[in-house]
Tab-separated table of C-alpha atoms in Angstrom:
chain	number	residue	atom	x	y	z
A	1194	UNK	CA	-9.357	77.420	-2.462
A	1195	UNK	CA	-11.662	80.311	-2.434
A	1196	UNK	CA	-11.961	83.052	-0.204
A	1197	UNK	CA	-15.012	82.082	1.912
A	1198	UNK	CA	-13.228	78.170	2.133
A	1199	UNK	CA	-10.168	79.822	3.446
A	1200	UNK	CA	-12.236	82.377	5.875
A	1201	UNK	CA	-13.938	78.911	7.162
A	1202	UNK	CA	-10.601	77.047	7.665
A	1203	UNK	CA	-9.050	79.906	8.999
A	1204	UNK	CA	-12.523	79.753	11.545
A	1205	UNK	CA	-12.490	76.798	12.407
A	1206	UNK	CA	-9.296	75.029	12.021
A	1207	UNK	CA	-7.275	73.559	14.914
A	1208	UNK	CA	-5.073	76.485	16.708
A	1209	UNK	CA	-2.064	76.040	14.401
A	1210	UNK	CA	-3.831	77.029	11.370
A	1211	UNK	CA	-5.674	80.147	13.306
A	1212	UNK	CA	-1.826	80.894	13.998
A	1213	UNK	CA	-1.492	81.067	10.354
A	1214	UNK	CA	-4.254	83.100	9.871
A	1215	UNK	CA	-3.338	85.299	12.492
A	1216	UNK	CA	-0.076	85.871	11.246
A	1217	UNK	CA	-1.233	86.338	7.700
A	1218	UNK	CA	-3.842	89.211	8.664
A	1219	UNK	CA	-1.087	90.519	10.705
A	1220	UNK	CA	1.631	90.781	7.448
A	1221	UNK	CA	-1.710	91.694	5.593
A	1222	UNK	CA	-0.497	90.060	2.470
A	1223	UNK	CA	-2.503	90.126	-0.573
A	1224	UNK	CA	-2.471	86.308	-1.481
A	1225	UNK	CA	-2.105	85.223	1.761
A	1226	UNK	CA	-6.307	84.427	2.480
A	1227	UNK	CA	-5.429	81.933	-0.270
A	1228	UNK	CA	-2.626	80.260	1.662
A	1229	UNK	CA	-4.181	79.568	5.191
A	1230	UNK	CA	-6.066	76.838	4.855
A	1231	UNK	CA	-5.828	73.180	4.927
A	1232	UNK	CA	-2.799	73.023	2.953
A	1233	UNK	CA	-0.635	75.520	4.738
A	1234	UNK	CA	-1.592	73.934	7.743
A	1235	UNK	CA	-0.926	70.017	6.630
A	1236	UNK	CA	2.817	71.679	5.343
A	1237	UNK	CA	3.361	73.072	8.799
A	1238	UNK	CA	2.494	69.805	10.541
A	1239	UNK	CA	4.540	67.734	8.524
A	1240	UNK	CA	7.633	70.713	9.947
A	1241	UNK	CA	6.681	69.284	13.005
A	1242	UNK	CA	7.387	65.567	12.285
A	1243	UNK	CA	3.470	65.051	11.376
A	1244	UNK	CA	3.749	62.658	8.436
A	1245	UNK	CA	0.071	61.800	8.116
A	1246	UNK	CA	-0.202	65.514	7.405
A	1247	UNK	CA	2.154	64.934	4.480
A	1248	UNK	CA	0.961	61.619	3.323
A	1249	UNK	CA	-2.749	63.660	3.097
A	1250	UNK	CA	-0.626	67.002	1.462
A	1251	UNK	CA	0.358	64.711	-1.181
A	1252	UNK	CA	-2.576	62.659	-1.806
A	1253	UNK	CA	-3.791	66.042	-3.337
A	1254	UNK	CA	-1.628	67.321	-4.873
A	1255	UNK	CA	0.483	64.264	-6.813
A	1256	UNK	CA	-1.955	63.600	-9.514
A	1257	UNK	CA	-2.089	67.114	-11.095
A	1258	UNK	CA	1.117	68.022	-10.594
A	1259	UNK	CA	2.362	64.701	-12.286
A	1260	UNK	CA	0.107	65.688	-15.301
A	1261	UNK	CA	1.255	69.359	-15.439
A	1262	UNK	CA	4.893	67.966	-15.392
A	1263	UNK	CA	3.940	65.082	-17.612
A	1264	UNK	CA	2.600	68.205	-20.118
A	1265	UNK	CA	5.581	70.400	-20.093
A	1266	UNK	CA	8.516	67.308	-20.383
A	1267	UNK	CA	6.496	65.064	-22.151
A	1268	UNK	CA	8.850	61.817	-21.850
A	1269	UNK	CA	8.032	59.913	-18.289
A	1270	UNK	CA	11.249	59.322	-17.312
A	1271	UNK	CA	12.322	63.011	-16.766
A	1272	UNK	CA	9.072	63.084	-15.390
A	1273	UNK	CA	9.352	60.595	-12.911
A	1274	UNK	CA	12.532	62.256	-11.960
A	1275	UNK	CA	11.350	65.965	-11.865
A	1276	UNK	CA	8.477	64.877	-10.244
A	1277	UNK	CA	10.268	63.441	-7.229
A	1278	UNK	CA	13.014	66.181	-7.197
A	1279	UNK	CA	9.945	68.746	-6.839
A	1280	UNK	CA	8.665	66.473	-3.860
A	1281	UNK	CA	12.334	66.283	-2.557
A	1282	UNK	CA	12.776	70.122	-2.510
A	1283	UNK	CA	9.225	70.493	-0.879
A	1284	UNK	CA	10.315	68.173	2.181
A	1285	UNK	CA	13.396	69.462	2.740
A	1286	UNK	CA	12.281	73.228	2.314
A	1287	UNK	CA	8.527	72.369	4.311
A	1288	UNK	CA	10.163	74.401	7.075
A	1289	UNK	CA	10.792	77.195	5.252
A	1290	UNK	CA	7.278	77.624	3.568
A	1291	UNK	CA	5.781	80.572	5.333
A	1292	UNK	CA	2.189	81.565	4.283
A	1293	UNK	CA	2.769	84.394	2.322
A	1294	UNK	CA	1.557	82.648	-0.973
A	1295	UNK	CA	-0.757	79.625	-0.780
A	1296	UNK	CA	0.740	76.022	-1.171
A	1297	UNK	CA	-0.284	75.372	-4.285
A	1298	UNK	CA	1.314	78.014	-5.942
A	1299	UNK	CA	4.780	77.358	-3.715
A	1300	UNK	CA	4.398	73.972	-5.072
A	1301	UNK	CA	3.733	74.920	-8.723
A	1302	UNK	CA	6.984	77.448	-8.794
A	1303	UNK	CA	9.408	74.587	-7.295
A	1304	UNK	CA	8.269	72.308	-10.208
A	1305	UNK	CA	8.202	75.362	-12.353
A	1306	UNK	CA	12.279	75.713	-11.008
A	1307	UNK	CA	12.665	71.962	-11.522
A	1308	UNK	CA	11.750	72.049	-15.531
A	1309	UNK	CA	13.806	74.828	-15.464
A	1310	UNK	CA	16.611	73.260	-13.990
A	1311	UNK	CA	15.673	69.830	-16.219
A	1312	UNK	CA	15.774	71.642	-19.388
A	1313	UNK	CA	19.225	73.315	-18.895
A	1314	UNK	CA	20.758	70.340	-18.041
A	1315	UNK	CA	19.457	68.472	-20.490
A	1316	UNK	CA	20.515	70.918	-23.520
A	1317	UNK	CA	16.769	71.657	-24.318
A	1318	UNK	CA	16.580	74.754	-25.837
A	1319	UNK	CA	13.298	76.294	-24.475
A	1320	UNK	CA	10.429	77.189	-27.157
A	1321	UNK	CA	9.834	80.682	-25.973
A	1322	UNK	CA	7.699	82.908	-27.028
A	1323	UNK	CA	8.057	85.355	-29.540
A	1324	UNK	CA	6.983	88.975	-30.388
A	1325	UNK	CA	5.369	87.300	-33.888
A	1326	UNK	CA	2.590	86.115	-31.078
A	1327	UNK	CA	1.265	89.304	-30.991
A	1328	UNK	CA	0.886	89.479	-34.815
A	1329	UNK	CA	-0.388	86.110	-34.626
A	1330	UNK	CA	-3.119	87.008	-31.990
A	1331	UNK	CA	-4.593	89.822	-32.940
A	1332	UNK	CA	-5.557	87.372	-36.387
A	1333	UNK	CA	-7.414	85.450	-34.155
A	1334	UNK	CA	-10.817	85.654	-34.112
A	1335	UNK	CA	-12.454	87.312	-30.729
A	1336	UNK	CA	-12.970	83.948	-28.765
A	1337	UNK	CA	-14.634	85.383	-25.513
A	1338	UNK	CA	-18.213	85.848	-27.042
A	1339	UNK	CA	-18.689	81.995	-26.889
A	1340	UNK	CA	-16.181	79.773	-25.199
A	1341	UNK	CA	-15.082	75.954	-25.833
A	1342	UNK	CA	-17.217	75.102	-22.133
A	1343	UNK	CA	-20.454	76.172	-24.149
A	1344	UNK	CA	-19.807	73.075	-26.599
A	1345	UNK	CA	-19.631	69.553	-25.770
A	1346	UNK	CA	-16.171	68.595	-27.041
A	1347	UNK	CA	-15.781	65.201	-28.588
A	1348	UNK	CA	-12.478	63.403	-28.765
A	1349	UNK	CA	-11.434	64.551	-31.925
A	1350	UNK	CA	-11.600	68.031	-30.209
A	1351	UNK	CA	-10.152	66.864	-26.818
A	1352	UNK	CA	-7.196	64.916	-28.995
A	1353	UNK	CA	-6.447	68.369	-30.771
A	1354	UNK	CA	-6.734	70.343	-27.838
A	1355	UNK	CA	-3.862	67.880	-25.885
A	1356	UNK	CA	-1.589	68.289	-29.215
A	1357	UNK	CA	-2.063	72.529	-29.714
A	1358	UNK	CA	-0.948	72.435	-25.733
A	1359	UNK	CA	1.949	70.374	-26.768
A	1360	UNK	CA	2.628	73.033	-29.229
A	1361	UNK	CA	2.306	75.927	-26.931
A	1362	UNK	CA	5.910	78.132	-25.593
A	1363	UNK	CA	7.222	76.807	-22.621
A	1364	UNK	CA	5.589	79.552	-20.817
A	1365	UNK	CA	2.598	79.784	-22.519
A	1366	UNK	CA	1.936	76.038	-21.575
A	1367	UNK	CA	3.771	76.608	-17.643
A	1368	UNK	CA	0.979	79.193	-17.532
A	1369	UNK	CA	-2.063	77.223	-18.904
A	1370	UNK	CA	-1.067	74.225	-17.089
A	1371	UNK	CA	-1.171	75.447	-13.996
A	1372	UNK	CA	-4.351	76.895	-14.597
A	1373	UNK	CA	-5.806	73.508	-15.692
A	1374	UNK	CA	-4.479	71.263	-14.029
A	1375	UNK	CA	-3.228	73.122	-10.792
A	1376	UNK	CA	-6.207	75.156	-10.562
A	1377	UNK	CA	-4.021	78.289	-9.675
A	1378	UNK	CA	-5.324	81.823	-10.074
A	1379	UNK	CA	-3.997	84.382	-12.077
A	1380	UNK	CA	-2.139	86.089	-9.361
A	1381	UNK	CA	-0.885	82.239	-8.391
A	1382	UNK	CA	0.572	81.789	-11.415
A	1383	UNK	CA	2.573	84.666	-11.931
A	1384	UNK	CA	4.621	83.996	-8.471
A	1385	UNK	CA	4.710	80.544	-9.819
A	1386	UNK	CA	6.187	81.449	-12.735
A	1387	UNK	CA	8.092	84.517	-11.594
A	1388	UNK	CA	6.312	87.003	-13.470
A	1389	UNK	CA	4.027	90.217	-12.795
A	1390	UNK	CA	0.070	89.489	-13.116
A	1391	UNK	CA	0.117	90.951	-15.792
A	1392	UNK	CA	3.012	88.769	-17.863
A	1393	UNK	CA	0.688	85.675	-16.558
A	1394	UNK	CA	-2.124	87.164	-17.690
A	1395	UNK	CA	-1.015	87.844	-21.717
A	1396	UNK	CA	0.565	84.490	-21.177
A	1397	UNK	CA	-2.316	83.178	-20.917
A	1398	UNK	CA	-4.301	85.013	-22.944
A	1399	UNK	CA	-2.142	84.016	-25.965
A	1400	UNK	CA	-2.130	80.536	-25.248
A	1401	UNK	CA	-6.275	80.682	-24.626
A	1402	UNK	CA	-6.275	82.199	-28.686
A	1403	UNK	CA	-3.957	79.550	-29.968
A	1404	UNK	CA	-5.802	76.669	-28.377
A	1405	UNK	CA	-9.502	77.779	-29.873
A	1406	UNK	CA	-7.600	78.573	-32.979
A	1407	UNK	CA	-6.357	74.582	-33.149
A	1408	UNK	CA	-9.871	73.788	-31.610
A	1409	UNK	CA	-11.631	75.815	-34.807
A	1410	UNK	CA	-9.453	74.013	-37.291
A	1411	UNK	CA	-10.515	70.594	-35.504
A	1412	UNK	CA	-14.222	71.590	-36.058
A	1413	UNK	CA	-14.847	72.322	-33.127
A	1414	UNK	CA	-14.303	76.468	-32.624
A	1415	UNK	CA	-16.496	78.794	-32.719
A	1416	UNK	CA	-19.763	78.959	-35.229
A	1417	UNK	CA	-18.803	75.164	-35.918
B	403	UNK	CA	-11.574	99.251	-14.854
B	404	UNK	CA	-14.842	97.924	-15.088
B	405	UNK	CA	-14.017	96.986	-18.714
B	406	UNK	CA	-10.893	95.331	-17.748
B	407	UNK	CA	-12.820	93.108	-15.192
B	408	UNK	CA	-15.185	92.170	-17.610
B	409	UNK	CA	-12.054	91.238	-19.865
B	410	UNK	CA	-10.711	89.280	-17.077
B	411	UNK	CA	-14.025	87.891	-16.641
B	412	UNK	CA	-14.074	86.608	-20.605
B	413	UNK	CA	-10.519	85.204	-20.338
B	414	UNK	CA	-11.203	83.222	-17.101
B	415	UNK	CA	-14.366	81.880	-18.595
B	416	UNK	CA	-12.764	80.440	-21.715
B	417	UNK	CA	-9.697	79.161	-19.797
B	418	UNK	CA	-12.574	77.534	-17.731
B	419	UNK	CA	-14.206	75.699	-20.517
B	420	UNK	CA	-10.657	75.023	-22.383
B	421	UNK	CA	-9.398	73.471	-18.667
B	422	UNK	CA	-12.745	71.295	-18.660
B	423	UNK	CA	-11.954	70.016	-22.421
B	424	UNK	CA	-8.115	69.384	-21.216
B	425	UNK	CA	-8.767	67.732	-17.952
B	426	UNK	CA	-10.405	64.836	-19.712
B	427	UNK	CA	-7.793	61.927	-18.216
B	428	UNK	CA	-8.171	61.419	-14.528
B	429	UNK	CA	-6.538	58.216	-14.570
B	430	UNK	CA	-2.986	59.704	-15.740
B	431	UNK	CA	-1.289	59.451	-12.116
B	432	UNK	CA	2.408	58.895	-10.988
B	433	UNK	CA	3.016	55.096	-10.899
B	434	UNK	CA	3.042	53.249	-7.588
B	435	UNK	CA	7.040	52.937	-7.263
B	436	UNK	CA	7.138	56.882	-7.512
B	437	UNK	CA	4.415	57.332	-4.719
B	438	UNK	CA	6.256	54.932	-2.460
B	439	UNK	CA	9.505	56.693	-2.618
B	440	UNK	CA	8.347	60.061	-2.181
B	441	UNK	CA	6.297	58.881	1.027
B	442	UNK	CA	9.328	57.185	2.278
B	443	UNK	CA	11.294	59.832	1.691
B	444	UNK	CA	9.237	62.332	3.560
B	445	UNK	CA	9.209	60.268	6.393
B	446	UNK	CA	12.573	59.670	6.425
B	447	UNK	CA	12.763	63.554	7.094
B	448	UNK	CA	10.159	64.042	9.141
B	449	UNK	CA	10.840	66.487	11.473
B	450	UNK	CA	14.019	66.819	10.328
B	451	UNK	CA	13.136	69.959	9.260
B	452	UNK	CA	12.160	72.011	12.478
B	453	UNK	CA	10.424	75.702	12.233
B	454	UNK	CA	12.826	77.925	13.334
B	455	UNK	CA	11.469	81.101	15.060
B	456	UNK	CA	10.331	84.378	13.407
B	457	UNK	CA	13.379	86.344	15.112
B	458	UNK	CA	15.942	83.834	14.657
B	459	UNK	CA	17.482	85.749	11.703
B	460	UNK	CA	17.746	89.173	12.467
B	461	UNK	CA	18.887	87.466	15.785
B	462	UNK	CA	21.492	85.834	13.752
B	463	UNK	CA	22.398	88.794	11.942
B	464	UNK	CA	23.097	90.944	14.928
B	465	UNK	CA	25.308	88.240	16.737
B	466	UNK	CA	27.698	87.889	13.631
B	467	UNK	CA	27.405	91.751	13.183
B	468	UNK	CA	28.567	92.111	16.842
B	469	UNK	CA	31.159	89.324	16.448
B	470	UNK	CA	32.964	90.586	13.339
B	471	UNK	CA	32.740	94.240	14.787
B	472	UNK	CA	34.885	92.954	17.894
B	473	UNK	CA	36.998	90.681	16.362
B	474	UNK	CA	38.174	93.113	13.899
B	475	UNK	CA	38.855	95.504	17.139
B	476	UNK	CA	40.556	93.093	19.111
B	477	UNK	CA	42.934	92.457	15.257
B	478	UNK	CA	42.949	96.209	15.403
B	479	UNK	CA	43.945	96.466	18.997
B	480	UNK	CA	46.805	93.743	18.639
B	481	UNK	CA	48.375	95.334	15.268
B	482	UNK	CA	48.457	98.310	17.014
B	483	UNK	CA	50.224	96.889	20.199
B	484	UNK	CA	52.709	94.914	18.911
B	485	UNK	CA	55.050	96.735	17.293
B	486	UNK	CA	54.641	99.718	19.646
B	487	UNK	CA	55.171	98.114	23.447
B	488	UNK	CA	58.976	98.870	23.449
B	489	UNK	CA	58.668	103.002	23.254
B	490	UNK	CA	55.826	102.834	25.968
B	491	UNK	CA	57.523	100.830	28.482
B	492	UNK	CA	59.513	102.723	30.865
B	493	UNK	CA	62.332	100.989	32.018
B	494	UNK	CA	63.574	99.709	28.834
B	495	UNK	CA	66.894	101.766	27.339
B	496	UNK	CA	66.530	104.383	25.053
B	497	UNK	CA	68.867	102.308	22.333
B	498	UNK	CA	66.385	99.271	22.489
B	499	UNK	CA	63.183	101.867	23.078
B	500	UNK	CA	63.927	104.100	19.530
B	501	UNK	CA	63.839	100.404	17.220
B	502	UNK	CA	59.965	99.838	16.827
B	503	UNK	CA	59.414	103.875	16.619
B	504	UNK	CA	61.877	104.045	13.729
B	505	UNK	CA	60.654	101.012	11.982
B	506	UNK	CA	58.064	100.578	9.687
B	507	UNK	CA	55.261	98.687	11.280
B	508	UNK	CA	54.562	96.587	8.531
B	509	UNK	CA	58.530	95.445	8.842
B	510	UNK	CA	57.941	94.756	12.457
B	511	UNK	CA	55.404	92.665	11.937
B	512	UNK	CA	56.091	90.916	8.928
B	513	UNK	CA	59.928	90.087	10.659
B	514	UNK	CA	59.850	89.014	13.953
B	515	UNK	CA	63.086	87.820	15.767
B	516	UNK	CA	62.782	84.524	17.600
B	517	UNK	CA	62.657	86.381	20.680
B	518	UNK	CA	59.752	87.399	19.890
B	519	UNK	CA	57.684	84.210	19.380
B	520	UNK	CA	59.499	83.148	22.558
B	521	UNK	CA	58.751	86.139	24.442
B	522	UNK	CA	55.653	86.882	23.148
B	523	UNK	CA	52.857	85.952	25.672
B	524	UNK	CA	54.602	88.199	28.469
B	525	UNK	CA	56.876	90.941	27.212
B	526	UNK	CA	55.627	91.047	23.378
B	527	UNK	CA	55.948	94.610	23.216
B	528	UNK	CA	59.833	95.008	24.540
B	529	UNK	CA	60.467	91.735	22.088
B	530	UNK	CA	59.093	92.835	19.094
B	531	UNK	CA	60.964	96.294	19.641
B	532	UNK	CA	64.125	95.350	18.158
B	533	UNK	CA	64.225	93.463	14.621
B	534	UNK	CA	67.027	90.587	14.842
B	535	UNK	CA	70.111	91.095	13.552
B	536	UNK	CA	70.502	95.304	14.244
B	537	UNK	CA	73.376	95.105	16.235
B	538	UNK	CA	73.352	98.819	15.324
B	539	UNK	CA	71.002	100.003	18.066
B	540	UNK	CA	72.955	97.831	20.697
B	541	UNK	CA	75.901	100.635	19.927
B	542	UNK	CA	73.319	103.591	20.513
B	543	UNK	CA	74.420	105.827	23.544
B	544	UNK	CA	71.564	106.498	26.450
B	545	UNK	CA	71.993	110.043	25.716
B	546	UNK	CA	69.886	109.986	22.756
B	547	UNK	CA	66.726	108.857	24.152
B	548	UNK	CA	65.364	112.672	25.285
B	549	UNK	CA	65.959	113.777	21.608
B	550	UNK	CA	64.203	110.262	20.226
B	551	UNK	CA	61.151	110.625	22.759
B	552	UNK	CA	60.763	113.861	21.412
B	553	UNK	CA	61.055	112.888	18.086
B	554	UNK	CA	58.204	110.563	19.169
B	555	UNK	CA	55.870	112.868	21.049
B	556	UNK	CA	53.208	112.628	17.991
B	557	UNK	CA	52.934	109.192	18.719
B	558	UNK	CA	51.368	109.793	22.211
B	559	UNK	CA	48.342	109.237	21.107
B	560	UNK	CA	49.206	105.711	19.900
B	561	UNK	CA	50.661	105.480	23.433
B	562	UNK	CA	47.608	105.673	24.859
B	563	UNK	CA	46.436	103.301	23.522
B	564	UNK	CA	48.835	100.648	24.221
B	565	UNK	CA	48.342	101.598	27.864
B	566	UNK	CA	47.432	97.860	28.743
B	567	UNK	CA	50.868	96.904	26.871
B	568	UNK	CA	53.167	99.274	28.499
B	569	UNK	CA	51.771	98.294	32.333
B	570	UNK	CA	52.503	94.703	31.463
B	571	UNK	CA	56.288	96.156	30.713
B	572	UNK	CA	55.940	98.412	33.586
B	573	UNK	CA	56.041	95.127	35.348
B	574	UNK	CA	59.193	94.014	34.504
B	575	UNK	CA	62.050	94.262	36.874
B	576	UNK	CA	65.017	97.264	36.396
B	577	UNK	CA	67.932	95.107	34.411
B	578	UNK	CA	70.296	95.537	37.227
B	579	UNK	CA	68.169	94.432	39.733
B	580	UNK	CA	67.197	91.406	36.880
B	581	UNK	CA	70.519	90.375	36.820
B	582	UNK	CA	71.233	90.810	40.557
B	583	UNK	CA	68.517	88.515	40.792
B	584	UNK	CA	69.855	85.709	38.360
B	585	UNK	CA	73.416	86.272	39.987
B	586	UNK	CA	71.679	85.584	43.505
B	587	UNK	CA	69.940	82.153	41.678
B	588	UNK	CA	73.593	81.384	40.581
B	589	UNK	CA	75.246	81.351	43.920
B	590	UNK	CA	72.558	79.723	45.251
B	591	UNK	CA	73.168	76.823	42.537
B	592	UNK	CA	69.899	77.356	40.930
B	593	UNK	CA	71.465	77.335	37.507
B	594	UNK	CA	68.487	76.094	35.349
B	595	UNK	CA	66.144	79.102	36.991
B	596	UNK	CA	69.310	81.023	36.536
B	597	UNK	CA	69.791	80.498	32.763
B	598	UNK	CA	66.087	80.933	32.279
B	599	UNK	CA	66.003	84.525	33.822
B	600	UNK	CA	68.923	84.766	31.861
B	601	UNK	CA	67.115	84.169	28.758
B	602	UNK	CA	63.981	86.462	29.808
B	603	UNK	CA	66.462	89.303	30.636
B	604	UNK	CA	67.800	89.177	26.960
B	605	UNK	CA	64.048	89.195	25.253
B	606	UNK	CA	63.350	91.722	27.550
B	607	UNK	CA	66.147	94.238	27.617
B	608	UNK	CA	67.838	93.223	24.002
B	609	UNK	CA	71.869	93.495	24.389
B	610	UNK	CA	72.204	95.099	27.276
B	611	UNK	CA	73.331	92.309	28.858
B	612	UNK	CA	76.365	92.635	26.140
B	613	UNK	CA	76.158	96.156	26.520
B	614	UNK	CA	77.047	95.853	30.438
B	615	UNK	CA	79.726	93.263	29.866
B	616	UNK	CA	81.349	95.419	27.193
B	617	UNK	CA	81.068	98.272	29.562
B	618	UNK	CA	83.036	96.594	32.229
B	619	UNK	CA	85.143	95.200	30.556
């Protein structure tokens, strides 16, 4: 949500959200514009026995966070199950959430937790990231004078891009998923994840390099 | 700063156009089954879960900061007491009085006679005076009490303390007019009151009863 959407909920929302918003202003938290808004609101409703509020909650938010969980477990069953213990935790913790970071990202870090928790009892050892990524970065060509949005990507491309993701660290791929398919900012991701800003942002700087690096071996990269 | 915006700016535009390249199947959605429980699970809970005021922690904190901090007074307050009762009430004889002084606390407490879970409710402190099974003190001549209050006098301060204790012994009746008393219940064929007073006399004035007999005889 951006900044002037949240100003306009925060205007002209029903009293509970101006609470919010009040409140917010009041702890003059730097994220917190992001929070107040439709979704803090529908999570504080459904506190207060609203389940409409929830039903609409989840309506948007299910299908990307199924896909970003889908991403980082890749096998449906876990993700069937981590994707209803992240729904579990948010009902039974929805009066807890206090607007201090928006929804999304309070969402994102649960599921974030529930990997975590998935992985460690599974025996996964997590592909973390390495100090050779540095090395293996500063090979890469400089990708921000043209980006992958300025070319049409065909599926060949598309089908390369979904397997270098695949390939990403574990948090390298927490960070671009959320990104992608959570739509959470930089600051958003980093309380997702845990991290400072700017841990997020090499994060996902180094998985932005890898993935045009697959994407210029796939043809479709820059100059190609 | 400006550059580092602008380098922000580059890395948000390509994770912009590598985002539109990912997000390329809308269709890939949690299956029906999944939906359904969720839903019914939140409404199973709904409500459940009720907002609990901004102040209701620091609240929280201060009543079980409050609660500890009197609770461990009132333990305080009760360790202190117990073994102490016997020197701070007046009437009792010196011989029973010097016991608790004499003993370690910890002793006191960790070995209480019988008497004293009998006793304890009303005359605790005179009770828990004498450890069973000291005969010794029983044999202790009255004159020896000015010398053993002296010996005492730094414990005034402890005294004090256990003013509340040593009214409650205050209370108690003078021996011989205790026994008087149970004598009286005795003639009057009252022997059940009679052997209870009896009983109370003993926890409260530990072998003096024998003492007196002794003495007489």
């Amino acid at each position: 949500m951006s900044g002037t959407d949240a100003a306009e909920v925060a205007l002209f929302a029903p009293a509970p959200t101006r609470a919010v918003a009040r409140r917010a202003r009041t702890l003059m938290l730097p994220t917190v514009e992001q929070g107040v808004g439709d979704d803090a609101n529908l999570i504080c409703r459904y506190a207060d026995g609203d389940v409409a509020a929830f039903e609409q909650l989840y309506e948007r938010h299910r299908a990307p966070l199924w896909r970003f969980l889908k991403r980082q477990l890749r096998d449906e069953a876990a993700t069937a199950d981590v994707f209803q213990e992240t729904w579990t935790r948010v009902i039974a913790h929805a009066d807890r959430y206090r607007p201090t970071a928006p929804f999304g990202a309070w969402l994102y870090r649960i599921a974030h937790h529930c990997c975590v928790d998935h992985w460690r009892r599974s025996g996964r050892t997590r592909h973390r990231e390495v100090a050779a990524d540095d090395a293996a970065l500063d090979a890469l060509p400089d990708t921000h004078a043209t980006g992958p949005a300025e070319h049409a990507m065909n599926s060949q491309a598309i089908e390369a891009l979904h397997a270098a993701v695949a390939q990403l660290p574990d948090e390298q791929r927490a960070a671009f998923l959320m990104y992608a398919e959570g739509g959470l900012s930089l600051a958003e991701i980093a309380y997702a994840t845990g991290v400072g800003p700017e841990t997020a942002k090499s994060r996902l700087r180094y998985a932005a390099a890898k993935l045009r690096a697959a994407m210029s071996a796939a043809g479709q990269g820059d100059g190609t | 700063m400006k550059e580092r915006s602008a380098d922000d700016h580059a890395l948000t535009r390509e994770l912009d156009g590598l985002s539109h390249g990912y997000r390329g199947r809308p269709g890939d959605a949690p299956p029906a089954e999944v939906d359904a429980a969720v839903v019914a699970h939140a409404r199973q809970l709904a409500g459940r879960q009720r907002r609990l005021p901004a102040w209701w922690v620091p609240a929280a904190l201060a009543a079980t900061v409050v609660i500890a901090f009197s609770l461990m007074l009132r333990v305080q307050q009760e360790a202190v007491m117990t073994p102490a009762g016997g020197e701070a009430a007046g009437p009792v004889p010196a011989a029973t009085r010097a016991a608790p002084a004499e003993a370690p606390v910890g002793a006191a407490l960790s070995e209480p006679s019988p008497q004293v879970a009998a006793q304890a409710p009303r005359a605790a402190p005179a009770a828990v005076a004498v450890p069973s099974g000291e005969p010794a003190h029983d044999t202790a001549v009255p004159e020896a009490a000015p010398a053993r209050a002296a010996k005492l006098a730094p414990q005034a301060g402890v005294a004090a303390m256990r003013a509340p204790a040593s009214a409650e012994a205050d209370a108690l009746p003078e021996p011989e007019a205790w026994l008087a008393k149970i004598e009286a219940l005795e003639a009057e064929g009252r022997m059940q009151e009679a052997v209870a007073e009896r009983e109370r006399l003993e926890a409260a004035y530990p072998g003096w009863l024998e003492q007196r007999a002794r003495s007489r005889d």
